[in-house]
Amino acid sequence: MSTPIEQRRILRTAIPGPASQALHARKLAAVSSGVSTGLPAYIERAAGGILVDADGNQLIDFGSGIAVTSVGNAAPKVVERVSAQVAELTHTCFMVNPYEEYVAVCEKLNELTPGDHPKRTALFNSGAEAVENAVKVARHYTGKDGIVAFDHAYHGRTNLTLAMTAKNMPYKHKFGPFASELYRVPMAYPYRWPGGPQHCADEAFDYIIDQIHAQIGEENTAAVIIEPIQGEGGFVVPPRGFLPALAQWCRDNNILFIADEVQSGFCRTGDWFACDDEGVVPDLVTTAKGIAGGMPLSGLTGRADIMDTIHPGGLGGTYGGNPVACAAALGAIETMEELDLCSRAREIEAILRADLEKLAAIYPQVGEIRGRGAMIAMELVTDRETKEPAAALTAAINKACHAQGLVTLTCGTLGNVFRFLPPLVISDELLHEGMSILADAFAASV
Ligand code: PLZ
C-alpha cells in the first residue's frame, strides 16, 4: 500500500512545476498533437479530493477525470478487488470462456438502472462503444434506421457517435463523412430557448416531436437518444416534464427511448441515475465513467425483450467486461452503496450552489447556475440581457484556477460553461477551499 495522501492542497512550485514541464516536453515529442491536455501537471498519485503531481504539488480535484472517479481515485474497495483479481485472472475474453465477475456486474446494472422490469446487460470498454451498441440494438429490434439526437449532445468520438455528437471543434472537424440516418433536433435548453425558460417548458416537447414527425417520420425512427442532463454540451437540464413526455411519446410510437447516462450516472446527480429524478424509465441505458472507479468499462442495459432479440454472437468484443474492470466496478458500486454517495452528491450540491449564488450576486457575468447533485455548472455571459457567451472569460477563470492548484473543467458548445464534477468523497474543507480559489480567480479575470 502506498502512503495515505493528506487531504490538503499544497503548492511547492508553480503549476506546472519543473518535473511536469520536463515530462511535458517528452509528451510533445512522443504523443500525437491531437491528444491535448487541459492542465499539464503530471499526476503520480491521487486519493479522495487530492491529486499529487510530479513536483509534489497537491491539487484539489474538481473534475474526477471527467466524472469518472466518483468514489475517489484508488478507492480502497476498488484497489482491494482489482489487486485480488489481477493476481487471479486477467483475461479470457468473455465470449471464449466466461467468468462470474461479468455476470455480477450485469446483475448489478439490471438492479440499479431505472425501472423494475426484466433487463439484460452487455459490457463494453468505453462510453462511445456502449452508445454504438445501443444504436445497433435499437435498429435491430425496431427494424428502423433513424436515430434522433439533440443539439449540444455528446455521445463519443467514434465515427457513429461523432455523427450524434453536436459540436464541431474539436471533436468532428475534418473527420467526416459521418454515419448516416442520424438526425438532430433542438434541445430543450431553458436558458437559451427563444423567449426563455417558461417558453421552453411550454413549447419544447411539441416543437421537437413535430420536427421528428416532419423531417424523419415516426415509422422511420428507431430511437431517440438523450443525455438526461447533458454533459459536454453544457450541463443542460431540460425542464421538468420534458423527459417523461418524450419517453411516453416514444413508447406510443414504437420508438426506443435511450438514456445516455455515461456522465450523469452512478450517484453523480444525487440519484443512481439522472432519469430517476422524474421516474423516467428508458428502454435502453448506456453507462460508463463512474461505473468502475477509473477502470475502462461500459454497459448497455435494456428491456430483456429488446436485448434478447439479438442473435448469439451479435454483441461482444475482445476486452468488453474484462475481469479486472468488472472487479473494479463491483468495488466502486459497493463503495457507492456503503457511503451512500447519492446523498453525498446532494450535500455537495448545497455547498457549491451556496457559493455560486454569492458569485452570481456580485458578477453579472453569471448567466445561469444549473445542474443537479455533484454535476453543477455556471454559464457565463458578457451581458445578462443579450446572453452573449463569455468564452474568453470562462477560459481565463479556468486557467487562474489551474495556476492555484484547483483542477477545473469547462464545457458547452459555446465554450462558456464552467462545470463542477468533484469526486463524491471529497471533504467539505476541500470544496470550500476550491470555491474560494474560484472566487479569487473570478475577481482576477473579469
Ligand atoms: N456519452 C454523455 O459524456 C464522454 C468526453 C471527453 P467515452 N464524455 C467525456 C473527451 O473529450 O473525449 C461521454 C459522455 C456521454 C458518451 C461519452 C463517451 O464516453 O468513454 O469517452 O467513449
XYZ file of C-alpha atoms and ligand atoms in Angstrom:
468
model
C 0.000 0.000 0.000
C 1.270 3.495 -0.773
C 1.294 6.153 1.964
C -2.040 7.901 2.506
C -2.416 11.280 0.854
C -3.169 14.126 3.216
C -6.394 15.809 2.080
C -4.841 19.231 1.779
C -3.784 21.497 -1.087
C -0.010 22.064 -1.164
C 1.788 24.209 -3.719
C 5.539 23.612 -3.798
C 6.255 25.037 -7.264
C 4.474 26.981 -9.953
C 1.835 24.812 -11.686
C 3.029 23.022 -13.753
C 6.376 22.701 -11.991
C 9.770 21.739 -13.464
C 9.279 17.966 -13.255
C 5.915 18.253 -15.025
C 7.411 20.553 -17.617
C 10.163 18.043 -18.363
C 7.553 15.312 -18.760
C 5.524 17.586 -20.978
C 8.499 18.117 -23.270
C 8.654 14.337 -23.671
C 4.909 14.260 -24.282
C 5.180 16.808 -27.080
C 7.883 14.709 -28.753
C 6.089 11.372 -28.327
C 2.312 11.848 -28.233
C 0.162 12.943 -31.153
C -0.714 16.620 -31.076
C -4.322 15.509 -31.454
C -4.309 14.397 -27.825
C -4.219 17.555 -25.762
C -4.014 18.091 -22.005
C -6.073 20.620 -20.044
C -3.543 21.145 -17.267
C -0.097 19.615 -17.921
C 0.667 18.858 -14.271
C 1.635 15.169 -14.469
C -0.112 13.182 -11.773
C 1.636 10.424 -9.841
C -0.825 9.559 -7.093
C -4.313 10.539 -6.066
C -6.944 9.866 -3.430
C -10.137 11.467 -2.189
C -10.184 15.031 -3.481
C -6.407 15.389 -3.991
C -4.126 14.767 -6.990
C -0.357 14.699 -6.329
C 1.821 15.800 -9.229
C 5.410 15.023 -10.218
C 6.675 18.076 -8.304
C 4.905 17.062 -5.111
C 2.159 19.655 -5.511
C -1.201 18.574 -4.112
C -4.020 19.750 -6.350
C -7.715 19.885 -5.484
C -9.737 17.755 -7.894
C -12.973 19.357 -9.156
C -13.125 17.182 -12.289
C -12.811 13.490 -11.301
C -11.133 12.832 -14.666
C -14.436 13.942 -16.297
C -16.897 12.366 -13.858
C -15.069 9.040 -13.560
C -13.527 8.781 -10.093
C -16.762 9.440 -8.225
C -15.674 7.022 -5.474
C -12.276 8.741 -5.369
C -9.015 7.810 -7.013
C -7.564 4.443 -5.979
C -10.629 3.941 -3.762
C -9.864 1.278 -1.122
C -12.560 -1.194 -2.205
C -11.548 -0.797 -5.854
C -7.864 -1.322 -5.044
C -8.662 -4.368 -2.942
C -10.826 -6.068 -5.549
C -8.626 -5.127 -8.514
C -5.457 -6.321 -6.748
C -7.036 -9.658 -5.878
C -8.499 -10.055 -9.362
C -5.351 -9.180 -11.285
C -3.449 -11.825 -9.322
C -6.038 -14.485 -10.166
C -7.324 -13.857 -13.682
C -6.661 -11.009 -16.083
C -8.380 -12.086 -19.293
C -10.114 -14.906 -21.061
C -12.439 -12.930 -23.358
C -15.967 -13.490 -22.044
C -17.004 -14.816 -25.465
C -14.387 -17.581 -25.210
C -14.572 -18.550 -21.534
C -16.948 -16.714 -19.232
C -16.313 -15.751 -15.584
C -18.511 -14.698 -12.685
C -17.438 -11.042 -12.364
C -19.003 -10.134 -15.738
C -22.305 -11.696 -14.738
C -22.224 -9.994 -11.318
C -21.777 -6.544 -12.897
C -24.677 -7.214 -15.281
C -26.851 -8.285 -12.350
C -25.975 -5.054 -10.539
C -26.727 -2.906 -13.579
C -30.051 -4.675 -14.104
C -30.923 -3.988 -10.480
C -29.758 -0.361 -10.245
C -30.798 1.159 -13.582
C -34.264 2.767 -13.732
C -37.336 0.515 -13.808
C -38.063 -2.854 -12.182
C -38.883 -4.732 -15.401
C -36.763 -7.700 -16.553
C -33.472 -6.425 -18.007
C -30.338 -7.702 -19.685
C -26.909 -6.080 -19.982
C -23.856 -6.321 -22.247
C -20.464 -4.865 -21.268
C -18.005 -2.894 -23.362
C -14.900 -0.720 -22.885
C -15.910 2.904 -23.379
C -18.926 5.149 -23.338
C -18.801 5.535 -27.112
C -18.831 1.778 -27.564
C -21.896 1.434 -25.331
C -23.679 4.114 -27.365
C -22.725 2.413 -30.658
C -24.212 -0.813 -29.372
C -27.375 0.946 -28.226
C -27.849 2.142 -31.797
C -27.178 -1.341 -33.184
C -29.680 -2.926 -30.802
C -32.335 -0.261 -31.441
C -32.105 -0.709 -35.209
C -32.101 -4.476 -34.956
C -35.118 -4.572 -32.636
C -37.289 -1.982 -34.385
C -36.243 -2.771 -37.945
C -35.982 1.001 -38.458
C -32.920 3.171 -39.243
C -33.438 6.717 -37.999
C -31.739 7.848 -34.795
C -32.600 11.201 -33.253
C -30.032 13.109 -31.189
C -30.105 16.630 -29.798
C -28.336 19.933 -30.190
C -25.438 20.132 -27.702
C -25.340 16.340 -27.422
C -22.117 14.464 -26.748
C -22.065 10.721 -27.331
C -18.436 9.930 -28.193
C -15.635 10.159 -30.722
C -16.068 7.045 -32.886
C -17.476 7.653 -36.343
C -21.060 6.682 -35.484
C -21.060 8.552 -32.174
C -19.430 11.605 -33.777
C -22.442 11.737 -36.068
C -24.508 12.022 -32.883
C -22.181 14.473 -31.104
C -23.168 18.051 -31.879
C -20.022 20.143 -31.570
C -17.621 20.613 -34.456
C -14.446 21.854 -32.745
C -12.528 19.925 -31.575
C -14.479 16.684 -31.993
C -15.674 16.485 -35.588
C -13.594 18.994 -37.521
C -12.473 17.422 -40.833
C -13.098 13.887 -39.529
C -16.145 13.211 -41.697
C -18.012 11.930 -43.577
C -20.122 10.652 -40.709
C -22.571 7.781 -40.420
C -25.986 8.333 -41.984
C -29.562 8.216 -40.698
C -28.693 10.336 -37.683
C -30.879 13.387 -37.191
C -30.515 16.327 -34.850
C -33.327 18.241 -33.220
C -33.203 21.270 -30.898
C -32.525 20.606 -27.219
C -34.965 21.723 -24.548
C -32.410 24.227 -23.221
C -34.322 26.556 -20.900
C -31.724 29.325 -20.675
C -31.320 29.642 -24.444
C -34.789 28.683 -25.695
C -36.316 31.639 -27.604
C -38.390 33.535 -25.054
C -36.691 31.848 -22.088
C -37.341 29.006 -19.639
C -41.141 29.238 -19.418
C -41.458 29.104 -23.206
C -39.102 26.158 -23.223
C -41.231 24.322 -20.650
C -44.403 25.086 -22.621
C -43.177 24.569 -26.171
C -40.079 22.380 -26.414
C -41.727 18.973 -26.350
C -44.358 19.804 -29.007
C -41.820 21.552 -31.184
C -39.370 18.654 -31.054
C -41.864 15.879 -31.792
C -43.255 17.970 -34.658
C -39.735 18.165 -36.072
C -39.255 14.408 -35.766
C -42.616 13.801 -37.434
C -41.970 16.225 -40.294
C -38.306 15.520 -41.006
C -37.949 11.808 -40.312
C -41.325 10.245 -39.598
C -42.136 8.062 -36.597
C -42.247 4.962 -38.809
C -38.600 5.588 -39.806
C -37.328 6.410 -36.327
C -35.703 3.584 -34.379
C -34.686 5.554 -31.305
C -34.342 8.897 -29.623
C -31.140 9.208 -27.575
C -30.706 11.857 -24.920
C -28.411 12.659 -22.013
C -30.920 13.330 -19.203
C -28.565 16.107 -18.123
C -26.259 16.985 -20.994
C -22.561 16.711 -20.140
C -20.003 18.123 -22.577
C -22.724 20.272 -24.176
C -23.020 22.437 -21.063
C -24.836 20.621 -18.237
C -28.149 21.489 -19.853
C -31.083 20.351 -17.718
C -34.358 20.042 -19.643
C -37.472 21.495 -17.989
C -39.410 19.241 -15.620
C -41.855 17.107 -17.513
C -39.873 17.094 -20.751
C -38.149 13.723 -20.314
C -41.281 11.866 -19.090
C -43.293 13.288 -22.015
C -40.610 12.336 -24.515
C -40.302 8.802 -23.095
C -44.097 8.369 -23.270
C -44.256 9.681 -26.821
C -41.517 7.234 -27.827
C -43.486 4.352 -26.254
C -46.647 5.416 -28.094
C -44.803 5.430 -31.416
C -42.734 2.234 -31.216
C -39.558 4.298 -30.899
C -36.946 3.297 -28.318
C -36.009 5.855 -25.685
C -32.273 5.623 -24.972
C -30.829 7.447 -21.966
C -27.108 8.139 -22.260
C -26.170 8.149 -18.568
C -22.434 7.849 -19.251
C -21.701 11.160 -17.495
C -24.805 11.603 -15.321
C -24.971 8.071 -13.894
C -23.771 6.380 -10.697
C -24.785 8.785 -7.928
C -23.408 11.823 -9.743
C -26.702 13.753 -9.770
C -27.864 12.639 -6.317
C -29.676 9.561 -7.646
C -28.269 6.366 -9.049
C -29.206 7.714 -12.480
C -30.356 11.155 -13.610
C -33.539 9.594 -15.059
C -34.605 8.587 -11.528
C -35.325 12.198 -10.601
C -38.587 12.170 -12.570
C -39.138 8.432 -12.592
C -38.264 8.142 -16.276
C -37.747 4.516 -17.357
C -35.709 4.247 -20.576
C -35.831 1.245 -22.887
C -32.024 1.256 -23.090
C -29.449 2.899 -20.805
C -25.760 3.435 -21.519
C -23.304 3.652 -18.620
C -19.528 4.112 -18.278
C -17.246 6.596 -16.441
C -18.272 6.365 -12.748
C -19.137 2.675 -13.063
C -15.657 1.300 -12.356
C -13.686 3.848 -10.315
C -11.348 4.637 -13.205
C -11.009 1.286 -14.945
C -12.295 1.213 -18.544
C -15.745 -0.369 -18.558
C -19.127 0.477 -20.031
C -22.532 -1.112 -20.135
C -25.656 -1.245 -22.244
C -28.657 -2.239 -20.145
C -32.148 -2.606 -21.533
C -35.502 -4.301 -21.536
C -34.959 -8.055 -21.662
C -37.283 -8.439 -24.674
C -35.187 -5.930 -26.645
C -31.734 -7.118 -25.567
C -32.645 -10.769 -26.124
C -33.757 -10.325 -29.727
C -30.093 -10.138 -30.727
C -28.721 -13.364 -32.229
C -25.930 -15.134 -30.291
C -22.586 -13.570 -31.187
C -24.203 -10.307 -32.313
C -22.721 -8.322 -29.431
C -19.231 -8.539 -27.974
C -15.574 -7.578 -28.314
C -12.221 -8.877 -27.098
C -11.983 -6.890 -23.877
C -15.593 -5.910 -23.097
C -16.278 -6.684 -19.432
C -12.652 -7.554 -18.677
C -12.433 -9.302 -15.266
C -10.197 -6.643 -13.697
C -12.510 -3.829 -14.865
C -15.506 -5.803 -13.565
C -13.829 -6.284 -10.184
C -13.275 -2.519 -10.077
C -16.954 -1.929 -10.860
C -18.072 -4.236 -8.077
C -15.765 -2.360 -5.672
C -16.976 1.044 -6.894
C -20.668 0.115 -6.629
C -20.117 -1.345 -3.160
C -18.458 1.942 -2.141
C -21.386 3.978 -3.508
C -23.831 1.849 -1.538
C -21.849 1.793 1.697
C -21.015 5.506 1.746
C -24.446 6.488 0.360
C -22.798 8.629 -2.292
C -26.173 9.685 -3.729
C -26.812 11.616 -0.511
C -23.276 12.945 -0.550
C -23.817 14.287 -4.095
C -26.784 16.290 -2.792
C -24.708 17.702 0.059
C -22.044 18.714 -2.450
C -24.720 20.473 -4.490
C -25.788 22.518 -1.447
C -22.207 23.637 -0.773
C -21.390 24.501 -4.386
C -24.690 26.259 -5.052
C -24.408 28.495 -1.993
C -21.013 29.771 -3.152
C -22.083 30.074 -6.791
C -25.127 32.127 -5.760
C -22.742 34.518 -3.999
C -20.764 34.911 -7.226
C -23.981 35.470 -9.175
C -24.945 38.246 -6.763
C -21.658 40.050 -7.440
C -20.968 39.358 -11.102
C -23.500 39.970 -13.901
C -21.418 37.569 -15.999
C -23.021 34.629 -14.203
C -25.919 33.981 -16.563
C -27.247 30.795 -15.006
C -26.379 28.230 -12.338
C -27.767 24.796 -13.105
C -27.357 21.057 -12.700
C -28.101 18.526 -10.028
C -26.105 16.852 -7.283
C -22.382 16.977 -7.924
C -22.983 17.830 -11.596
C -23.281 21.602 -11.319
C -22.321 24.367 -13.737
C -22.464 28.092 -14.281
C -22.963 29.543 -17.735
C -21.054 32.773 -18.242
C -22.186 35.646 -20.458
C -20.846 39.092 -21.245
C -24.279 40.595 -20.581
C -27.361 39.099 -18.920
C -29.697 40.757 -21.449
C -28.039 39.630 -24.676
C -26.692 36.374 -23.164
C -23.620 36.732 -25.367
C -21.406 33.751 -24.410
C -18.305 34.727 -22.399
C -15.949 32.010 -23.650
C -12.757 34.034 -23.112
C -13.714 34.815 -19.508
C -14.536 31.146 -18.893
C -11.106 30.119 -20.193
C -9.363 32.815 -18.141
C -11.025 31.741 -14.886
C -10.212 28.119 -15.647
C -6.558 28.996 -16.180
C -6.417 31.054 -12.999
C -7.869 28.127 -11.011
C -5.281 25.771 -12.504
C -2.438 28.099 -11.507
C -3.649 27.888 -7.900
C -3.784 24.101 -7.905
C -7.519 23.667 -8.474
C -8.292 21.261 -11.311
C -11.406 22.617 -13.017
C -13.164 21.858 -16.290
C -15.195 23.864 -18.749
C -17.771 22.651 -21.250
C -20.549 23.874 -23.523
C -20.953 24.073 -27.283
C -20.155 27.763 -26.968
C -17.233 27.176 -24.550
C -18.767 29.373 -21.850
C -19.822 26.882 -19.187
C -17.781 26.288 -16.069
C -18.529 22.854 -14.618
C -18.025 21.149 -11.288
C -17.590 17.375 -11.070
C -15.746 16.693 -7.821
C -15.205 13.173 -6.540
C -18.164 12.363 -4.297
C -15.759 11.500 -1.466
C -14.139 14.954 -1.391
C -14.160 16.685 2.020
C -16.210 19.791 2.802
C -12.938 21.619 3.559
C -11.554 20.996 0.067
C -14.871 22.015 -1.509
C -14.835 25.312 0.406
C -11.194 25.954 -0.385
C -11.797 25.217 -4.061
C -14.733 27.605 -4.172
C -12.690 30.360 -2.570
C -9.951 29.826 -5.185
C -12.677 30.099 -7.813
C -13.936 33.360 -6.301
C -10.419 34.830 -6.432
C -9.949 33.571 -9.997
C -13.247 35.199 -10.976
C -12.254 38.512 -9.388
C -8.878 38.447 -11.133
C -10.362 37.568 -14.544
C -13.352 39.909 -15.015
N -21.729 9.873 -23.625
C -22.798 11.513 -22.174
O -20.143 12.322 -21.544
C -17.770 11.081 -22.601
C -15.513 13.044 -23.292
C -14.133 13.510 -23.155
P -16.074 7.615 -23.764
N -17.570 12.416 -22.158
C -16.193 12.858 -21.983
C -13.498 13.721 -24.489
O -13.255 14.887 -24.829
O -13.242 12.732 -25.191
C -19.168 10.653 -22.946
C -20.297 11.301 -22.391
C -21.582 10.866 -22.752
C -20.684 9.229 -24.152
C -19.387 9.597 -23.847
C -18.254 8.845 -24.459
O -17.586 8.111 -23.497
O -15.820 6.656 -22.630
O -15.204 8.824 -23.743
O -16.087 6.923 -25.081
